[in-house]
């Protein structure tokens, strides 16, 4: 895994985030308002699960490609 792969992954994240705000700004605002009401522990657990899935997927793709 080299720095180019990591930078490519970060660019893809920026592309997806930007596209979501550009294509559905109202939906993103509503999602953020709903997130405010969630308990911190729930957000922490969701964040950990997503981070683990992302890391596993990234490593799997790095091994396959």
mmCIF file as Biopython writes it, N, C-alpha, C and O atoms, coordinates in Angstrom:
data_model
#
loop_
_atom_site.group_PDB
_atom_site.id
_atom_site.type_symbol
_atom_site.label_atom_id
_atom_site.label_alt_id
_atom_site.label_comp_id
_atom_site.label_asym_id
_atom_site.label_entity_id
_atom_site.label_seq_id
_atom_site.pdbx_PDB_ins_code
_atom_site.Cartn_x
_atom_site.Cartn_y
_atom_site.Cartn_z
_atom_site.occupancy
_atom_site.B_iso_or_equiv
_atom_site.auth_seq_id
_atom_site.auth_asym_id
_atom_site.pdbx_PDB_model_num
ATOM 1   N N  . UNK A ? 1  ? 0.855   -1.165 0.000  1.0 0.0 1  A 1 
ATOM 2   C CA . UNK A ? 1  ? 0.000   0.000  0.000  1.0 0.0 1  A 1 
ATOM 3   C C  . UNK A ? 1  ? 0.907   1.236  0.000  1.0 0.0 1  A 1 
ATOM 4   O O  . UNK A ? 1  ? 1.704   1.428  0.918  1.0 0.0 1  A 1 
ATOM 5   N N  . UNK A ? 2  ? 0.781   2.050  -1.012 1.0 0.0 2  A 1 
ATOM 6   C CA . UNK A ? 2  ? 1.627   3.233  -1.111 1.0 0.0 2  A 1 
ATOM 7   C C  . UNK A ? 2  ? 0.820   4.501  -0.891 1.0 0.0 2  A 1 
ATOM 8   O O  . UNK A ? 2  ? -0.403  4.451  -0.759 1.0 0.0 2  A 1 
ATOM 9   N N  . UNK A ? 3  ? 1.500   5.629  -0.852 1.0 0.0 3  A 1 
ATOM 10  C CA . UNK A ? 3  ? 0.847   6.905  -0.587 1.0 0.0 3  A 1 
ATOM 11  C C  . UNK A ? 3  ? -0.153  7.258  -1.687 1.0 0.0 3  A 1 
ATOM 12  O O  . UNK A ? 3  ? -1.159  7.913  -1.415 1.0 0.0 3  A 1 
ATOM 13  N N  . UNK A ? 4  ? 0.107   6.838  -2.912 1.0 0.0 4  A 1 
ATOM 14  C CA . UNK A ? 4  ? -0.820  7.104  -4.010 1.0 0.0 4  A 1 
ATOM 15  C C  . UNK A ? 4  ? -2.170  6.445  -3.791 1.0 0.0 4  A 1 
ATOM 16  O O  . UNK A ? 4  ? -3.213  7.023  -4.101 1.0 0.0 4  A 1 
ATOM 17  N N  . UNK A ? 5  ? -2.144  5.239  -3.259 1.0 0.0 5  A 1 
ATOM 18  C CA . UNK A ? 5  ? -3.392  4.530  -2.966 1.0 0.0 5  A 1 
ATOM 19  C C  . UNK A ? 5  ? -4.180  5.249  -1.882 1.0 0.0 5  A 1 
ATOM 20  O O  . UNK A ? 5  ? -5.398  5.398  -1.983 1.0 0.0 5  A 1 
ATOM 21  N N  . UNK A ? 6  ? -3.485  5.690  -0.852 1.0 0.0 6  A 1 
ATOM 22  C CA . UNK A ? 6  ? -4.150  6.398  0.243  1.0 0.0 6  A 1 
ATOM 23  C C  . UNK A ? 6  ? -4.736  7.711  -0.249 1.0 0.0 6  A 1 
ATOM 24  O O  . UNK A ? 6  ? -5.868  8.051  0.095  1.0 0.0 6  A 1 
ATOM 25  N N  . UNK A ? 7  ? -3.983  8.451  -1.046 1.0 0.0 7  A 1 
ATOM 26  C CA . UNK A ? 7  ? -4.487  9.717  -1.583 1.0 0.0 7  A 1 
ATOM 27  C C  . UNK A ? 7  ? -5.664  9.494  -2.527 1.0 0.0 7  A 1 
ATOM 28  O O  . UNK A ? 7  ? -6.595  10.299 -2.559 1.0 0.0 7  A 1 
ATOM 29  N N  . UNK A ? 8  ? -5.628  8.418  -3.289 1.0 0.0 8  A 1 
ATOM 30  C CA . UNK A ? 8  ? -6.751  8.084  -4.164 1.0 0.0 8  A 1 
ATOM 31  C C  . UNK A ? 8  ? -8.001  7.792  -3.341 1.0 0.0 8  A 1 
ATOM 32  O O  . UNK A ? 8  ? -9.098  8.227  -3.694 1.0 0.0 8  A 1 
ATOM 33  N N  . UNK A ? 9  ? -7.836  7.062  -2.251 1.0 0.0 9  A 1 
ATOM 34  C CA . UNK A ? 9  ? -8.972  6.758  -1.375 1.0 0.0 9  A 1 
ATOM 35  C C  . UNK A ? 9  ? -9.549  8.037  -0.770 1.0 0.0 9  A 1 
ATOM 36  O O  . UNK A ? 9  ? -10.768 8.195  -0.708 1.0 0.0 9  A 1 
ATOM 37  N N  . UNK A ? 10 ? -8.690  8.944  -0.327 1.0 0.0 10 A 1 
ATOM 38  C CA . UNK A ? 10 ? -9.161  10.213 0.234  1.0 0.0 10 A 1 
ATOM 39  C C  . UNK A ? 10 ? -9.878  11.053 -0.815 1.0 0.0 10 A 1 
ATOM 40  O O  . UNK A ? 10 ? -10.879 11.705 -0.517 1.0 0.0 10 A 1 
ATOM 41  N N  . UNK A ? 11 ? -9.369  11.037 -2.034 1.0 0.0 11 A 1 
ATOM 42  C CA . UNK A ? 11 ? -10.027 11.774 -3.115 1.0 0.0 11 A 1 
ATOM 43  C C  . UNK A ? 11 ? -11.407 11.189 -3.401 1.0 0.0 11 A 1 
ATOM 44  O O  . UNK A ? 11 ? -12.351 11.930 -3.674 1.0 0.0 11 A 1 
ATOM 45  N N  . UNK A ? 12 ? -11.527 9.884  -3.339 1.0 0.0 12 A 1 
ATOM 46  C CA . UNK A ? 12 ? -12.823 9.236  -3.559 1.0 0.0 12 A 1 
ATOM 47  C C  . UNK A ? 12 ? -13.813 9.604  -2.457 1.0 0.0 12 A 1 
ATOM 48  O O  . UNK A ? 12 ? -14.991 9.832  -2.732 1.0 0.0 12 A 1 
ATOM 49  N N  . UNK A ? 13 ? -13.346 9.661  -1.224 1.0 0.0 13 A 1 
ATOM 50  C CA . UNK A ? 13 ? -14.206 10.082 -0.112 1.0 0.0 13 A 1 
ATOM 51  C C  . UNK A ? 13 ? -14.699 11.505 -0.352 1.0 0.0 13 A 1 
ATOM 52  O O  . UNK A ? 13 ? -15.886 11.785 -0.187 1.0 0.0 13 A 1 
ATOM 53  N N  . UNK A ? 14 ? -13.794 12.408 -0.741 1.0 0.0 14 A 1 
ATOM 54  C CA . UNK A ? 14 ? -14.175 13.797 -1.013 1.0 0.0 14 A 1 
ATOM 55  C C  . UNK A ? 14 ? -15.179 13.871 -2.162 1.0 0.0 14 A 1 
ATOM 56  O O  . UNK A ? 14 ? -16.120 14.663 -2.108 1.0 0.0 14 A 1 
ATOM 57  N N  . UNK A ? 15 ? -14.991 13.064 -3.186 1.0 0.0 15 A 1 
ATOM 58  C CA . UNK A ? 15 ? -15.909 13.036 -4.318 1.0 0.0 15 A 1 
ATOM 59  C C  . UNK A ? 15 ? -17.307 12.606 -3.879 1.0 0.0 15 A 1 
ATOM 60  O O  . UNK A ? 15 ? -18.298 13.237 -4.247 1.0 0.0 15 A 1 
ATOM 61  N N  . UNK A ? 16 ? -17.386 11.545 -3.101 1.0 0.0 16 A 1 
ATOM 62  C CA . UNK A ? 16 ? -18.685 11.035 -2.653 1.0 0.0 16 A 1 
ATOM 63  C C  . UNK A ? 16 ? -19.362 12.031 -1.719 1.0 0.0 16 A 1 
ATOM 64  O O  . UNK A ? 16 ? -20.554 12.304 -1.862 1.0 0.0 16 A 1 
ATOM 65  N N  . UNK A ? 17 ? -18.608 12.579 -0.761 1.0 0.0 17 A 1 
ATOM 66  C CA . UNK A ? 17 ? -19.180 13.573 0.161  1.0 0.0 17 A 1 
ATOM 67  C C  . UNK A ? 17 ? -19.684 14.786 -0.612 1.0 0.0 17 A 1 
ATOM 68  O O  . UNK A ? 17 ? -20.802 15.250 -0.386 1.0 0.0 17 A 1 
ATOM 69  N N  . UNK A ? 18 ? -18.874 15.293 -1.511 1.0 0.0 18 A 1 
ATOM 70  C CA . UNK A ? 18 ? -19.272 16.462 -2.291 1.0 0.0 18 A 1 
ATOM 71  C C  . UNK A ? 18 ? -20.491 16.189 -3.149 1.0 0.0 18 A 1 
ATOM 72  O O  . UNK A ? 18 ? -21.372 17.041 -3.268 1.0 0.0 18 A 1 
ATOM 73  N N  . UNK A ? 19 ? -20.550 15.012 -3.747 1.0 0.0 19 A 1 
ATOM 74  C CA . UNK A ? 19 ? -21.696 14.659 -4.589 1.0 0.0 19 A 1 
ATOM 75  C C  . UNK A ? 19 ? -22.977 14.588 -3.769 1.0 0.0 19 A 1 
ATOM 76  O O  . UNK A ? 19 ? -24.037 15.006 -4.235 1.0 0.0 19 A 1 
ATOM 77  N N  . UNK A ? 20 ? -22.887 14.065 -2.560 1.0 0.0 20 A 1 
ATOM 78  C CA . UNK A ? 20 ? -24.092 13.976 -1.722 1.0 0.0 20 A 1 
ATOM 79  C C  . UNK A ? 20 ? -24.625 15.365 -1.386 1.0 0.0 20 A 1 
ATOM 80  O O  . UNK A ? 20 ? -25.834 15.590 -1.428 1.0 0.0 20 A 1 
ATOM 81  N N  . UNK A ? 21 ? -23.737 16.295 -1.055 1.0 0.0 21 A 1 
ATOM 82  C CA . UNK A ? 21 ? -24.179 17.656 -0.749 1.0 0.0 21 A 1 
ATOM 83  C C  . UNK A ? 21 ? -24.667 18.380 -1.997 1.0 0.0 21 A 1 
ATOM 84  O O  . UNK A ? 21 ? -25.605 19.173 -1.920 1.0 0.0 21 A 1 
ATOM 85  N N  . UNK A ? 22 ? -24.048 18.120 -3.142 1.0 0.0 22 A 1 
ATOM 86  C CA . UNK A ? 22 ? -24.450 18.794 -4.381 1.0 0.0 22 A 1 
ATOM 87  C C  . UNK A ? 22 ? -25.782 18.269 -4.905 1.0 0.0 22 A 1 
ATOM 88  O O  . UNK A ? 22 ? -26.600 19.044 -5.400 1.0 0.0 22 A 1 
ATOM 89  N N  . UNK A ? 23 ? -26.006 16.967 -4.802 1.0 0.0 23 A 1 
ATOM 90  C CA . UNK A ? 23 ? -27.207 16.358 -5.370 1.0 0.0 23 A 1 
ATOM 91  C C  . UNK A ? 23 ? -28.409 16.374 -4.433 1.0 0.0 23 A 1 
ATOM 92  O O  . UNK A ? 23 ? -29.550 16.417 -4.892 1.0 0.0 23 A 1 
ATOM 93  N N  . UNK A ? 24 ? -28.166 16.341 -3.130 1.0 0.0 24 A 1 
ATOM 94  C CA . UNK A ? 24 ? -29.284 16.285 -2.176 1.0 0.0 24 A 1 
ATOM 95  C C  . UNK A ? 24 ? -28.980 17.114 -0.929 1.0 0.0 24 A 1 
ATOM 96  O O  . UNK A ? 24 ? -28.869 16.565 0.167  1.0 0.0 24 A 1 
ATOM 97  N N  . UNK A ? 25 ? -28.844 18.430 -1.088 1.0 0.0 25 A 1 
ATOM 98  C CA . UNK A ? 25 ? -28.509 19.249 0.087  1.0 0.0 25 A 1 
ATOM 99  C C  . UNK A ? 25 ? -29.581 19.188 1.176  1.0 0.0 25 A 1 
ATOM 100 O O  . UNK A ? 25 ? -29.258 19.189 2.364  1.0 0.0 25 A 1 
ATOM 101 N N  . UNK A ? 26 ? -30.845 19.136 0.779  1.0 0.0 26 A 1 
ATOM 102 C CA . UNK A ? 26 ? -31.921 19.045 1.767  1.0 0.0 26 A 1 
ATOM 103 C C  . UNK A ? 26 ? -31.868 17.744 2.552  1.0 0.0 26 A 1 
ATOM 104 O O  . UNK A ? 26 ? -32.065 17.730 3.767  1.0 0.0 26 A 1 
ATOM 105 N N  . UNK A ? 27 ? -31.603 16.664 1.853  1.0 0.0 27 A 1 
ATOM 106 C CA . UNK A ? 27 ? -31.487 15.367 2.518  1.0 0.0 27 A 1 
ATOM 107 C C  . UNK A ? 27 ? -30.318 15.323 3.489  1.0 0.0 27 A 1 
ATOM 108 O O  . UNK A ? 27 ? -30.419 14.735 4.565  1.0 0.0 27 A 1 
ATOM 109 N N  . UNK A ? 28 ? -29.215 15.944 3.109  1.0 0.0 28 A 1 
ATOM 110 C CA . UNK A ? 28 ? -28.054 15.990 3.996  1.0 0.0 28 A 1 
ATOM 111 C C  . UNK A ? 28 ? -28.358 16.815 5.244  1.0 0.0 28 A 1 
ATOM 112 O O  . UNK A ? 28 ? -27.943 16.456 6.346  1.0 0.0 28 A 1 
ATOM 113 N N  . UNK A ? 29 ? -29.080 17.919 5.071  1.0 0.0 29 A 1 
ATOM 114 C CA . UNK A ? 29 ? -29.458 18.737 6.229  1.0 0.0 29 A 1 
ATOM 115 C C  . UNK A ? 29 ? -30.363 17.947 7.174  1.0 0.0 29 A 1 
ATOM 116 O O  . UNK A ? 29 ? -30.183 17.982 8.391  1.0 0.0 29 A 1 
ATOM 117 N N  . UNK A ? 30 ? -31.335 17.238 6.605  1.0 0.0 30 A 1 
ATOM 118 C CA . UNK A ? 30 ? -32.243 16.440 7.435  1.0 0.0 30 A 1 
ATOM 119 C C  . UNK A ? 30 ? -31.480 15.334 8.171  1.0 0.0 30 A 1 
ATOM 120 O O  . UNK A ? 30 ? -31.741 15.064 9.344  1.0 0.0 30 A 1 
ATOM 121 N N  . UNK A ? 31 ? -30.548 14.708 7.478  1.0 0.0 31 A 1 
ATOM 122 C CA . UNK A ? 31 ? -29.758 13.651 8.111  1.0 0.0 31 A 1 
ATOM 123 C C  . UNK A ? 31 ? -28.949 14.213 9.277  1.0 0.0 31 A 1 
ATOM 124 O O  . UNK A ? 31 ? -28.852 13.581 10.329 1.0 0.0 31 A 1 
ATOM 125 N N  . UNK A ? 32 ? -28.372 15.389 9.094  1.0 0.0 32 A 1 
ATOM 126 C CA . UNK A ? 32 ? -27.591 15.999 10.175 1.0 0.0 32 A 1 
ATOM 127 C C  . UNK A ? 32 ? -28.470 16.348 11.370 1.0 0.0 32 A 1 
ATOM 128 O O  . UNK A ? 32 ? -28.055 16.191 12.518 1.0 0.0 32 A 1 
ATOM 129 N N  . UNK A ? 33 ? -29.681 16.820 11.099 1.0 0.0 33 A 1 
ATOM 130 C CA . UNK A ? 33 ? -30.596 17.140 12.198 1.0 0.0 33 A 1 
ATOM 131 C C  . UNK A ? 33 ? -30.988 15.884 12.976 1.0 0.0 33 A 1 
ATOM 132 O O  . UNK A ? 33 ? -31.146 15.934 14.195 1.0 0.0 33 A 1 
ATOM 133 N N  . UNK A ? 34 ? -31.142 14.770 12.283 1.0 0.0 34 A 1 
ATOM 134 C CA . UNK A ? 34 ? -31.463 13.515 12.965 1.0 0.0 34 A 1 
ATOM 135 C C  . UNK A ? 34 ? -30.273 13.007 13.771 1.0 0.0 34 A 1 
ATOM 136 O O  . UNK A ? 34 ? -30.449 12.442 14.851 1.0 0.0 34 A 1 
ATOM 137 N N  . UNK A ? 35 ? -29.075 13.204 13.256 1.0 0.0 35 A 1 
ATOM 138 C CA . UNK A ? 35 ? -27.870 12.753 13.952 1.0 0.0 35 A 1 
ATOM 139 C C  . UNK A ? 35 ? -27.698 13.492 15.274 1.0 0.0 35 A 1 
ATOM 140 O O  . UNK A ? 35 ? -27.217 12.913 16.248 1.0 0.0 35 A 1 
ATOM 141 N N  . UNK A ? 36 ? -28.088 14.764 15.317 1.0 0.0 36 A 1 
ATOM 142 C CA . UNK A ? 36 ? -27.955 15.553 16.542 1.0 0.0 36 A 1 
ATOM 143 C C  . UNK A ? 36 ? -28.706 14.894 17.696 1.0 0.0 36 A 1 
ATOM 144 O O  . UNK A ? 36 ? -28.255 14.955 18.840 1.0 0.0 36 A 1 
ATOM 145 N N  . UNK A ? 37 ? -29.833 14.271 17.411 1.0 0.0 37 A 1 
ATOM 146 C CA . UNK A ? 37 ? -30.664 13.666 18.457 1.0 0.0 37 A 1 
ATOM 147 C C  . UNK A ? 37 ? -30.174 12.291 18.917 1.0 0.0 37 A 1 
ATOM 148 O O  . UNK A ? 37 ? -30.666 11.774 19.920 1.0 0.0 37 A 1 
ATOM 149 N N  . UNK A ? 38 ? -29.223 11.694 18.212 1.0 0.0 38 A 1 
ATOM 150 C CA . UNK A ? 38 ? -28.738 10.372 18.603 1.0 0.0 38 A 1 
ATOM 151 C C  . UNK A ? 38 ? -27.807 10.478 19.810 1.0 0.0 38 A 1 
ATOM 152 O O  . UNK A ? 38 ? -27.053 11.443 19.933 1.0 0.0 38 A 1 
ATOM 153 N N  . UNK A ? 39 ? -27.862 9.493  20.694 1.0 0.0 39 A 1 
ATOM 154 C CA . UNK A ? 39 ? -26.931 9.488  21.832 1.0 0.0 39 A 1 
ATOM 155 C C  . UNK A ? 39 ? -25.484 9.339  21.345 1.0 0.0 39 A 1 
ATOM 156 O O  . UNK A ? 39 ? -25.228 8.724  20.310 1.0 0.0 39 A 1 
ATOM 157 N N  . UNK A ? 40 ? -24.550 9.909  22.104 1.0 0.0 40 A 1 
ATOM 158 C CA . UNK A ? 40 ? -23.139 9.844  21.712 1.0 0.0 40 A 1 
ATOM 159 C C  . UNK A ? 40 ? -22.641 8.411  21.611 1.0 0.0 40 A 1 
ATOM 160 O O  . UNK A ? 40 ? -21.836 8.097  20.735 1.0 0.0 40 A 1 
ATOM 161 N N  . UNK A ? 41 ? -23.105 7.546  22.487 1.0 0.0 41 A 1 
ATOM 162 C CA . UNK A ? 41 ? -22.664 6.149  22.446 1.0 0.0 41 A 1 
ATOM 163 C C  . UNK A ? 41 ? -23.080 5.479  21.135 1.0 0.0 41 A 1 
ATOM 164 O O  . UNK A ? 41 ? -22.316 4.693  20.575 1.0 0.0 41 A 1 
ATOM 165 N N  . UNK A ? 42 ? -24.266 5.780  20.650 1.0 0.0 42 A 1 
ATOM 166 C CA . UNK A ? 42 ? -24.724 5.229  19.372 1.0 0.0 42 A 1 
ATOM 167 C C  . UNK A ? 42 ? -23.842 5.730  18.238 1.0 0.0 42 A 1 
ATOM 168 O O  . UNK A ? 42 ? -23.442 4.956  17.369 1.0 0.0 42 A 1 
ATOM 169 N N  . UNK A ? 43 ? -23.539 7.021  18.245 1.0 0.0 43 A 1 
ATOM 170 C CA . UNK A ? 43 ? -22.664 7.579  17.207 1.0 0.0 43 A 1 
ATOM 171 C C  . UNK A ? 43 ? -21.280 6.940  17.261 1.0 0.0 43 A 1 
ATOM 172 O O  . UNK A ? 43 ? -20.683 6.642  16.226 1.0 0.0 43 A 1 
ATOM 173 N N  . UNK A ? 44 ? -20.776 6.734  18.477 1.0 0.0 44 A 1 
ATOM 174 C CA . UNK A ? 44 ? -19.459 6.111  18.635 1.0 0.0 44 A 1 
ATOM 175 C C  . UNK A ? 44 ? -19.464 4.696  18.061 1.0 0.0 44 A 1 
ATOM 176 O O  . UNK A ? 44 ? -18.537 4.310  17.348 1.0 0.0 44 A 1 
ATOM 177 N N  . UNK A ? 45 ? -20.498 3.927  18.369 1.0 0.0 45 A 1 
ATOM 178 C CA . UNK A ? 45 ? -20.582 2.549  17.881 1.0 0.0 45 A 1 
ATOM 179 C C  . UNK A ? 45 ? -20.703 2.504  16.362 1.0 0.0 45 A 1 
ATOM 180 O O  . UNK A ? 45 ? -20.041 1.696  15.710 1.0 0.0 45 A 1 
ATOM 181 N N  . UNK A ? 46 ? -21.540 3.362  15.799 1.0 0.0 46 A 1 
ATOM 182 C CA . UNK A ? 46 ? -21.690 3.414  14.342 1.0 0.0 46 A 1 
ATOM 183 C C  . UNK A ? 46 ? -20.364 3.814  13.702 1.0 0.0 46 A 1 
ATOM 184 O O  . UNK A ? 46 ? -19.959 3.239  12.691 1.0 0.0 46 A 1 
ATOM 185 N N  . UNK A ? 47 ? -19.690 4.798  14.290 1.0 0.0 47 A 1 
ATOM 186 C CA . UNK A ? 47 ? -18.399 5.231  13.761 1.0 0.0 47 A 1 
ATOM 187 C C  . UNK A ? 47 ? -17.362 4.129  13.783 1.0 0.0 47 A 1 
ATOM 188 O O  . UNK A ? 47 ? -16.614 3.955  12.821 1.0 0.0 47 A 1 
ATOM 189 N N  . UNK A ? 48 ? -17.311 3.379  14.881 1.0 0.0 48 A 1 
ATOM 190 C CA . UNK A ? 48 ? -16.347 2.283  14.982 1.0 0.0 48 A 1 
ATOM 191 C C  . UNK A ? 48 ? -16.636 1.183  13.966 1.0 0.0 48 A 1 
ATOM 192 O O  . UNK A ? 48 ? -15.717 0.651  13.343 1.0 0.0 48 A 1 
ATOM 193 N N  . UNK A ? 49 ? -17.902 0.846  13.800 1.0 0.0 49 A 1 
ATOM 194 C CA . UNK A ? 49 ? -18.273 -0.189 12.828 1.0 0.0 49 A 1 
ATOM 195 C C  . UNK A ? 49 ? -17.915 0.262  11.414 1.0 0.0 49 A 1 
ATOM 196 O O  . UNK A ? 49 ? -17.337 -0.504 10.643 1.0 0.0 49 A 1 
ATOM 197 N N  . UNK A ? 50 ? -18.260 1.506  11.075 1.0 0.0 50 A 1 
ATOM 198 C CA . UNK A ? 50 ? -17.951 2.004  9.731  1.0 0.0 50 A 1 
ATOM 199 C C  . UNK A ? 50 ? -16.445 2.091  9.493  1.0 0.0 50 A 1 
ATOM 200 O O  . UNK A ? 50 ? -15.969 1.766  8.405  1.0 0.0 50 A 1 
ATOM 201 N N  . UNK A ? 51 ? -15.695 2.526  10.505 1.0 0.0 51 A 1 
ATOM 202 C CA . UNK A ? 51 ? -14.241 2.596  10.366 1.0 0.0 51 A 1 
ATOM 203 C C  . UNK A ? 51 ? -13.647 1.203  10.161 1.0 0.0 51 A 1 
ATOM 204 O O  . UNK A ? 51 ? -12.758 1.019  9.330  1.0 0.0 51 A 1 
ATOM 205 N N  . UNK A ? 52 ? -14.140 0.225  10.920 1.0 0.0 52 A 1 
ATOM 206 C CA . UNK A ? 52 ? -13.641 -1.142 10.778 1.0 0.0 52 A 1 
ATOM 207 C C  . UNK A ? 52 ? -13.979 -1.715 9.405  1.0 0.0 52 A 1 
ATOM 208 O O  . UNK A ? 52 ? -13.139 -2.353 8.771  1.0 0.0 52 A 1 
ATOM 209 N N  . UNK A ? 53 ? -15.213 -1.487 8.947  1.0 0.0 53 A 1 
ATOM 210 C CA . UNK A ? 53 ? -15.597 -1.967 7.615  1.0 0.0 53 A 1 
ATOM 211 C C  . UNK A ? 53 ? -14.775 -1.286 6.525  1.0 0.0 53 A 1 
ATOM 212 O O  . UNK A ? 53 ? -14.350 -1.932 5.567  1.0 0.0 53 A 1 
ATOM 213 N N  . UNK A ? 54 ? -14.556 0.001  6.669  1.0 0.0 54 A 1 
ATOM 214 C CA . UNK A ? 54 ? -13.755 0.726  5.688  1.0 0.0 54 A 1 
ATOM 215 C C  . UNK A ? 54 ? -12.318 0.236  5.654  1.0 0.0 54 A 1 
ATOM 216 O O  . UNK A ? 54 ? -11.747 0.052  4.579  1.0 0.0 54 A 1 
ATOM 217 N N  . UNK A ? 55 ? -11.734 0.023  6.826  1.0 0.0 55 A 1 
ATOM 218 C CA . UNK A ? 55 ? -10.353 -0.467 6.886  1.0 0.0 55 A 1 
ATOM 219 C C  . UNK A ? 55 ? -10.246 -1.870 6.292  1.0 0.0 55 A 1 
ATOM 220 O O  . UNK A ? 55 ? -9.308  -2.164 5.552  1.0 0.0 55 A 1 
ATOM 221 N N  . UNK A ? 56 ? -11.204 -2.729 6.617  1.0 0.0 56 A 1 
ATOM 222 C CA . UNK A ? 56 ? -11.186 -4.090 6.077  1.0 0.0 56 A 1 
ATOM 223 C C  . UNK A ? 56 ? -11.355 -4.082 4.562  1.0 0.0 56 A 1 
ATOM 224 O O  . UNK A ? 56 ? -10.656 -4.801 3.848  1.0 0.0 56 A 1 
ATOM 225 N N  . UNK A ? 57 ? -12.280 -3.270 4.081  1.0 0.0 57 A 1 
ATOM 226 C CA . UNK A ? 57 ? -12.479 -3.176 2.633  1.0 0.0 57 A 1 
ATOM 227 C C  . UNK A ? 57 ? -11.265 -2.618 1.922  1.0 0.0 57 A 1 
ATOM 228 O O  . UNK A ? 57 ? -10.881 -3.101 0.857  1.0 0.0 57 A 1 
ATOM 229 N N  . UNK A ? 58 ? -10.660 -1.599 2.516  1.0 0.0 58 A 1 
ATOM 230 C CA . UNK A ? 58 ? -9.469  -0.996 1.917  1.0 0.0 58 A 1 
ATOM 231 C C  . UNK A ? 58 ? -8.329  -2.009 1.846  1.0 0.0 58 A 1 
ATOM 232 O O  . UNK A ? 58 ? -7.655  -2.122 0.823  1.0 0.0 58 A 1 
ATOM 233 N N  . UNK A ? 59 ? -8.117  -2.743 2.937  1.0 0.0 59 A 1 
ATOM 234 C CA . UNK A ? 59 ? -7.049  -3.750 2.954  1.0 0.0 59 A 1 
ATOM 235 C C  . UNK A ? 59 ? -7.335  -4.877 1.961  1.0 0.0 59 A 1 
ATOM 236 O O  . UNK A ? 59 ? -6.427  -5.348 1.275  1.0 0.0 59 A 1 
ATOM 237 N N  . UNK A ? 60 ? -8.582  -5.304 1.886  1.0 0.0 60 A 1 
ATOM 238 C CA . UNK A ? 60 ? -8.938  -6.371 0.947  1.0 0.0 60 A 1 
ATOM 239 C C  . UNK A ? 60 ? -8.689  -5.930 -0.487 1.0 0.0 60 A 1 
ATOM 240 O O  . UNK A ? 60 ? -8.141  -6.686 -1.290 1.0 0.0 60 A 1 
ATOM 241 N N  . UNK A ? 61 ? -9.091  -4.710 -0.804 1.0 0.0 61 A 1 
ATOM 242 C CA . UNK A ? 61 ? -8.861  -4.208 -2.163 1.0 0.0 61 A 1 
ATOM 243 C C  . UNK A ? 61 ? -7.377  -4.036 -2.453 1.0 0.0 61 A 1 
ATOM 244 O O  . UNK A ? 61 ? -6.925  -4.307 -3.565 1.0 0.0 61 A 1 
ATOM 245 N N  . UNK A ? 62 ? -6.621  -3.588 -1.460 1.0 0.0 62 A 1 
ATOM 246 C CA . UNK A ? 62 ? -5.181  -3.415 -1.651 1.0 0.0 62 A 1 
ATOM 247 C C  . UNK A ? 62 ? -4.511  -4.758 -1.936 1.0 0.0 62 A 1 
ATOM 248 O O  . UNK A ? 62 ? -3.568  -4.826 -2.724 1.0 0.0 62 A 1 
ATOM 249 N N  . UNK A ? 63 ? -4.990  -5.814 -1.304 1.0 0.0 63 A 1 
ATOM 250 C CA . UNK A ? 63 ? -4.423  -7.137 -1.545 1.0 0.0 63 A 1 
ATOM 251 C C  . UNK A ? 63 ? -4.829  -7.690 -2.908 1.0 0.0 63 A 1 
ATOM 252 O O  . UNK A ? 63 ? -4.046  -8.377 -3.565 1.0 0.0 63 A 1 
ATOM 253 N N  . UNK A ? 64 ? -6.052  -7.389 -3.328 1.0 0.0 64 A 1 
ATOM 254 C CA . UNK A ? 64 ? -6.558  -7.922 -4.591 1.0 0.0 64 A 1 
ATOM 255 C C  . UNK A ? 64 ? -6.024  -7.176 -5.807 1.0 0.0 64 A 1 
ATOM 256 O O  . UNK A ? 64 ? -5.844  -7.767 -6.872 1.0 0.0 64 A 1 
ATOM 257 N N  . UNK A ? 65 ? -5.773  -5.892 -5.652 1.0 0.0 65 A 1 
ATOM 258 C CA . UNK A ? 65 ? -5.372  -5.083 -6.812 1.0 0.0 65 A 1 
ATOM 259 C C  . UNK A ? 65 ? -3.896  -4.926 -6.921 1.0 0.0 65 A 1 
ATOM 260 O O  . UNK A ? 65 ? -3.411  -4.273 -7.845 1.0 0.0 65 A 1 
#
